[in-house]
XYZ file of C-alpha atoms in Angstrom:
405
model
C 36.316 161.307 -33.696
C 37.400 163.928 -31.119
C 40.999 164.522 -30.201
C 40.359 162.947 -26.803
C 39.006 159.847 -28.387
C 41.865 159.783 -30.861
C 44.558 160.164 -28.210
C 42.907 157.349 -26.066
C 42.366 155.057 -29.002
C 46.002 155.275 -30.119
C 47.112 154.602 -26.509
C 48.829 157.914 -26.166
C 47.250 158.811 -22.825
C 48.820 157.279 -19.718
C 47.407 159.228 -16.696
C 45.000 162.150 -16.106
C 44.331 164.195 -13.059
C 40.652 164.825 -13.882
C 39.502 162.652 -16.769
C 35.954 163.996 -17.099
C 37.164 167.554 -16.886
C 39.923 167.009 -19.478
C 37.519 165.278 -21.841
C 35.184 168.250 -21.590
C 37.938 170.735 -22.095
C 39.266 169.014 -25.195
C 35.924 168.375 -26.739
C 34.040 171.570 -25.950
C 36.579 174.281 -25.354
C 39.652 175.830 -26.913
C 42.355 175.087 -24.324
C 45.805 176.474 -23.750
C 48.250 173.761 -22.602
C 51.978 173.513 -22.188
C 54.809 171.009 -22.641
C 58.267 171.578 -21.292
C 61.533 170.801 -23.144
C 64.735 171.049 -21.119
C 67.517 172.125 -23.490
C 70.062 169.445 -22.533
C 71.343 168.882 -26.098
C 71.550 170.723 -29.458
C 68.968 168.495 -31.090
C 65.628 166.942 -30.274
C 65.401 163.157 -30.199
C 62.721 160.618 -30.886
C 61.384 160.916 -27.312
C 60.702 164.494 -28.005
C 59.137 163.586 -31.312
C 56.302 161.730 -29.478
C 55.579 164.967 -27.664
C 55.495 166.910 -30.942
C 53.019 164.356 -32.302
C 50.729 164.994 -29.343
C 51.011 168.718 -29.985
C 50.009 168.212 -33.574
C 47.004 166.233 -32.567
C 45.962 168.979 -30.100
C 46.619 171.818 -32.600
C 44.517 170.116 -35.246
C 41.616 170.194 -32.713
C 42.067 173.927 -32.226
C 43.970 173.943 -29.000
C 46.960 176.285 -28.316
C 50.280 174.893 -27.200
C 52.895 176.687 -25.117
C 56.302 175.367 -26.062
C 58.197 175.948 -22.786
C 61.955 175.866 -23.299
C 63.647 175.030 -20.041
C 66.431 177.601 -20.025
C 65.971 177.923 -16.291
C 65.223 174.308 -15.262
C 68.102 172.923 -17.473
C 70.462 174.906 -15.178
C 69.363 172.541 -12.354
C 68.735 169.265 -14.141
C 65.774 166.948 -13.932
C 66.759 163.857 -11.845
C 63.896 161.791 -13.434
C 65.201 158.551 -14.894
C 68.850 159.301 -14.102
C 71.128 157.336 -11.839
C 73.688 160.223 -11.778
C 73.409 163.959 -11.682
C 73.101 165.536 -15.135
C 76.113 167.519 -16.469
C 75.960 171.148 -15.567
C 75.695 173.189 -18.784
C 76.590 176.863 -19.144
C 73.965 179.476 -19.797
C 75.394 180.018 -23.351
C 75.167 176.225 -24.035
C 71.558 176.135 -22.858
C 70.520 179.143 -24.867
C 72.133 177.682 -27.957
C 70.382 174.419 -27.478
C 67.033 176.146 -26.960
C 67.418 177.969 -30.200
C 68.149 174.622 -31.963
C 64.996 173.199 -30.467
C 62.805 176.042 -31.764
C 64.269 175.668 -35.268
C 63.472 171.962 -35.292
C 60.069 172.348 -33.670
C 59.023 174.748 -36.434
C 58.944 171.791 -38.869
C 56.273 170.034 -36.832
C 54.326 172.699 -34.964
C 52.236 175.481 -36.461
C 54.230 178.325 -34.840
C 51.707 180.931 -35.872
C 49.267 179.278 -33.436
C 51.680 178.495 -30.676
C 53.308 180.390 -27.827
C 57.085 180.007 -27.204
C 58.307 180.721 -23.695
C 61.666 180.326 -21.892
C 61.299 179.597 -18.189
C 64.697 181.181 -17.528
C 62.985 184.552 -18.092
C 61.230 184.188 -14.789
C 63.046 181.499 -12.868
C 66.384 183.207 -13.159
C 64.902 186.473 -11.815
C 63.359 184.943 -8.655
C 64.838 185.889 -5.288
C 65.436 182.793 -3.232
C 64.014 183.921 0.084
C 60.954 185.493 -1.507
C 60.309 182.297 -3.447
C 60.648 180.130 -0.377
C 58.145 182.332 1.475
C 55.827 182.355 -1.537
C 55.597 178.723 -2.478
C 57.868 176.727 -0.112
C 55.044 176.096 2.401
C 52.949 174.506 -0.408
C 55.360 171.514 -0.688
C 55.636 168.641 1.740
C 59.110 167.163 1.887
C 57.636 163.872 3.097
C 55.376 163.694 -0.001
C 58.160 164.812 -2.404
C 60.351 161.972 -1.197
C 57.727 159.454 -2.213
C 57.835 160.646 -5.889
C 59.400 158.036 -8.179
C 61.823 160.651 -9.664
C 63.383 161.109 -6.184
C 62.970 157.593 -4.749
C 65.150 156.059 -7.502
C 67.941 158.447 -6.590
C 67.952 158.311 -2.839
C 69.969 155.130 -2.768
C 72.802 156.592 -4.784
C 72.532 160.178 -3.736
C 70.197 163.100 -4.631
C 71.734 166.544 -4.582
C 69.892 169.415 -3.087
C 69.946 171.368 -6.342
C 68.052 168.475 -8.049
C 65.597 168.297 -5.185
C 64.440 171.792 -6.174
C 63.506 170.687 -9.655
C 59.925 169.737 -8.851
C 59.338 173.083 -7.257
C 60.684 174.882 -10.273
C 58.526 172.942 -12.704
C 55.508 173.433 -10.504
C 56.237 177.242 -10.456
C 56.246 177.140 -14.283
C 52.657 175.968 -14.288
C 51.652 178.721 -11.842
C 53.367 181.386 -13.931
C 51.859 180.134 -17.222
C 48.440 180.030 -15.582
C 48.760 183.608 -14.454
C 50.185 184.947 -17.737
C 48.448 182.790 -20.416
C 45.496 181.189 -18.555
C 47.214 177.923 -19.239
C 44.986 175.234 -17.712
C 46.655 172.024 -18.674
C 50.201 170.581 -18.487
C 51.199 167.592 -20.685
C 54.300 165.511 -20.462
C 55.727 162.039 -20.536
C 54.516 159.610 -17.873
C 57.811 159.933 -16.009
C 56.787 163.547 -15.306
C 53.565 162.636 -13.378
C 54.951 163.605 -9.942
C 56.135 166.999 -11.241
C 52.869 167.698 -13.030
C 50.910 166.837 -9.861
C 53.130 169.316 -8.011
C 52.089 172.075 -10.500
C 48.412 171.293 -10.386
C 48.463 171.427 -6.571
C 50.427 174.651 -6.467
C 47.969 176.427 -8.810
C 45.132 175.170 -6.654
C 46.730 176.446 -3.500
C 47.872 179.835 -4.799
C 45.040 180.723 -7.190
C 42.153 178.526 -5.926
C 41.853 177.352 -9.476
C 41.392 173.862 -10.981
C 43.911 173.013 -13.601
C 44.691 169.632 -15.137
C 47.543 167.365 -15.928
C 47.824 164.545 -18.491
C 50.767 162.331 -19.265
C 51.294 160.366 -22.439
C 52.754 156.948 -22.916
C 56.559 156.680 -22.915
C 58.079 155.308 -26.008
C 59.159 151.887 -24.817
C 59.478 148.354 -26.188
C 57.021 145.622 -25.082
C 59.665 144.662 -22.452
C 59.432 148.163 -21.051
C 62.870 149.414 -22.244
C 63.108 152.943 -23.693
C 63.197 153.132 -27.458
C 65.201 155.607 -29.444
C 68.574 154.386 -28.235
C 71.300 152.422 -30.211
C 74.818 151.369 -29.373
C 75.957 154.623 -30.902
C 73.566 156.687 -28.710
C 70.254 158.477 -29.143
C 68.229 158.581 -32.389
C 68.293 162.310 -33.112
C 66.057 164.389 -35.394
C 69.070 166.319 -36.650
C 70.264 164.635 -39.865
C 73.871 165.457 -39.056
C 73.637 163.503 -35.795
C 71.519 160.600 -37.143
C 71.497 160.338 -40.951
C 68.091 159.757 -42.613
C 69.210 156.304 -43.698
C 70.122 155.327 -40.127
C 66.893 156.834 -38.837
C 64.955 154.799 -41.430
C 66.793 151.670 -40.594
C 66.135 151.999 -36.834
C 62.395 151.915 -37.395
C 62.599 149.356 -40.156
C 64.331 147.027 -37.691
C 61.996 147.357 -34.677
C 60.799 144.221 -33.052
C 57.648 142.529 -34.425
C 55.906 143.158 -31.128
C 56.559 146.911 -31.184
C 55.730 147.961 -34.689
C 51.960 148.346 -34.361
C 52.287 150.387 -31.147
C 54.847 152.679 -32.805
C 52.467 153.211 -35.715
C 49.723 154.265 -33.332
C 51.915 156.556 -31.223
C 54.166 158.180 -33.758
C 52.304 158.426 -37.091
C 49.095 159.862 -38.512
C 48.247 156.707 -40.408
C 44.515 156.317 -39.803
C 43.907 154.326 -36.675
C 41.492 152.072 -38.440
C 44.236 151.049 -40.888
C 46.582 150.326 -38.016
C 44.035 148.325 -36.070
C 43.550 146.108 -39.166
C 47.220 145.307 -39.052
C 47.084 143.919 -35.510
C 46.313 140.455 -36.864
C 49.355 140.528 -39.168
C 52.153 137.966 -38.612
C 55.465 137.069 -40.119
C 56.362 138.688 -43.424
C 53.256 140.879 -43.266
C 54.792 142.746 -40.296
C 57.638 143.610 -42.560
C 55.276 145.685 -44.584
C 54.145 147.428 -41.440
C 57.741 148.116 -40.390
C 58.491 149.559 -43.824
C 55.445 151.791 -43.547
C 56.524 152.964 -40.092
C 60.077 153.690 -41.185
C 58.878 155.492 -44.346
C 56.258 157.658 -42.622
C 58.582 158.758 -39.780
C 61.517 159.539 -42.140
C 59.211 161.493 -44.328
C 57.928 163.497 -41.420
C 61.222 164.091 -39.666
C 63.432 164.629 -42.789
C 61.676 164.729 -46.169
C 59.812 162.601 -48.744
C 62.994 162.642 -50.838
C 65.021 161.266 -47.909
C 62.324 158.632 -47.244
C 62.301 157.548 -50.839
C 66.030 157.209 -50.968
C 66.157 155.235 -47.709
C 63.399 152.993 -48.863
C 65.146 152.261 -52.199
C 68.441 151.594 -50.484
C 66.840 149.273 -47.904
C 65.046 147.320 -50.518
C 68.157 146.997 -52.672
C 70.381 145.808 -49.851
C 67.993 143.585 -47.985
C 66.091 142.267 -50.976
C 68.945 141.304 -53.302
C 72.127 141.998 -51.382
C 73.096 144.592 -53.984
C 74.597 147.897 -53.171
C 72.729 151.197 -53.475
C 74.037 154.668 -54.059
C 71.847 155.788 -51.166
C 73.247 153.390 -48.553
C 75.741 154.677 -45.985
C 79.117 155.031 -47.630
C 82.629 155.755 -46.470
C 85.179 157.037 -49.006
C 88.744 156.166 -48.102
C 91.754 158.246 -49.008
C 95.301 157.174 -49.618
C 96.106 158.464 -46.137
C 93.939 155.733 -44.634
C 96.383 153.063 -46.027
C 99.654 151.941 -44.471
C 102.174 150.473 -46.833
C 99.389 150.108 -49.386
C 96.926 148.242 -47.135
C 94.247 148.880 -44.483
C 93.526 146.307 -41.756
C 90.093 145.051 -40.722
C 90.097 146.862 -37.344
C 91.057 150.254 -38.828
C 88.427 149.791 -41.556
C 85.559 149.156 -38.987
C 86.608 152.113 -36.919
C 86.917 154.382 -40.037
C 83.445 153.432 -41.166
C 81.940 154.053 -37.728
C 80.779 150.423 -37.490
C 82.861 150.037 -34.326
C 83.749 152.820 -31.795
C 87.179 151.335 -31.036
C 89.654 148.757 -32.226
C 88.804 146.610 -29.211
C 85.089 146.605 -30.106
C 86.059 145.880 -33.749
C 88.118 142.912 -32.712
C 85.210 141.594 -30.579
C 82.794 141.922 -33.507
C 85.091 139.954 -35.862
C 85.917 137.286 -33.287
C 82.170 136.753 -32.540
C 81.432 136.291 -36.247
C 79.510 139.588 -36.666
C 81.292 140.942 -39.675
C 81.089 139.920 -43.360
C 82.625 141.578 -46.409
C 81.061 141.021 -49.765
C 78.993 138.240 -48.203
C 82.145 136.410 -46.911
C 82.360 135.975 -43.163
C 85.515 137.507 -41.647
C 87.244 135.472 -38.976
C 90.682 137.034 -38.732
C 90.676 140.541 -37.117
C 94.133 141.162 -38.482
C 93.246 140.608 -42.186
C 94.303 143.442 -44.427
C 92.987 144.779 -47.792
C 95.347 146.257 -50.360
C 94.491 149.586 -51.978
C 94.221 147.849 -55.340
C 91.008 146.087 -54.218
C 89.318 149.517 -53.929
C 90.624 151.019 -57.132
C 87.737 150.156 -59.369
C 85.323 148.492 -56.923
C 83.611 148.955 -53.692
C 83.236 146.670 -50.672
C 80.041 146.011 -48.716
C 80.586 145.414 -44.997
C 77.746 143.646 -43.241
C 77.531 144.012 -39.436
C 75.211 141.517 -37.839
C 72.130 140.851 -39.919
C 70.810 144.362 -40.542
C 73.616 146.836 -40.877
C 75.230 147.411 -44.256
C 77.910 149.859 -45.179
C 79.676 150.595 -48.524
C 83.354 151.423 -48.716
C 84.890 153.141 -51.717
C 88.191 154.764 -52.618
């Protein structure tokens, strides 16, 4: 199976500018392509991970990726998918984030056969009037305003700095074509308008045909973006999202999403995944466990995946505790007059971000301790109850946390 067939069969491809041309390039040539990563945080998240999976598919077929770190574009901020303007980061913050990205990417990408670039190296050196004269005439404001990334912001306000983002991303493609003969840009489907801008700019300035391809966004069957929890994004950095929490996120995906996630995010043979499409009920729990294990192994390690699997089976299978489940160790400073109350305990363990949220969880019947439902948010626990034992707090149906002294 060719890489083009693999990507299509797994449902990774969303849109293409020239399907026949792209198919020929991927099946009969060695192509240099690029994917951009704006350095907006100090860690990649699961949305980025889908892009890294695509890069791995492409590299295995002999194609060369350019990992473009948006040290220039991040200074402007992509308005795509945002109702408000992104926070303005300093150059030092952006450079630090970009370095973190490269370190994480090296775990998934064959860096010996990849090109790493930072678009700040050329975008920050451009002179404004010269750039306007060079590429400004290639962009129609009327056409730009029809792009989804801009339309969604017009009602609440689109700043002029953000309006330049499409031009900057398009200029990236032109620069990479000129310097690396890069002939394809890949990105999430929400980048379609920006990718079309780059394809058109290369055609106008270089009279060359280049291609763009977007891949499927990681969403639930209802169309909501995956990789978000009440505590925020699911990060690839274990200090921001622990391997256990990472495992549990995928173990708890909806029945209707697990097969699609296996196709998009893992290298489990597509034939095996397609055989699971008829699974129902408890069989899907096996698929969820496979999904969680494979992703945790790739993102973290086999050891972390084994520990998370053992902990999940112990807790969900028998209700027992596991040494590998999330644990908070209390100190004597956490107790007042020899006791700790329910609200403080939930905030201390991170199961609630605030006392108000902790109170709501208890009042709505969402908290159990040692399999006993807690109904009083003001209940207290003396330090003696922790001296020789632990307590297992259960939040909802799927979140377990051990507390020790």
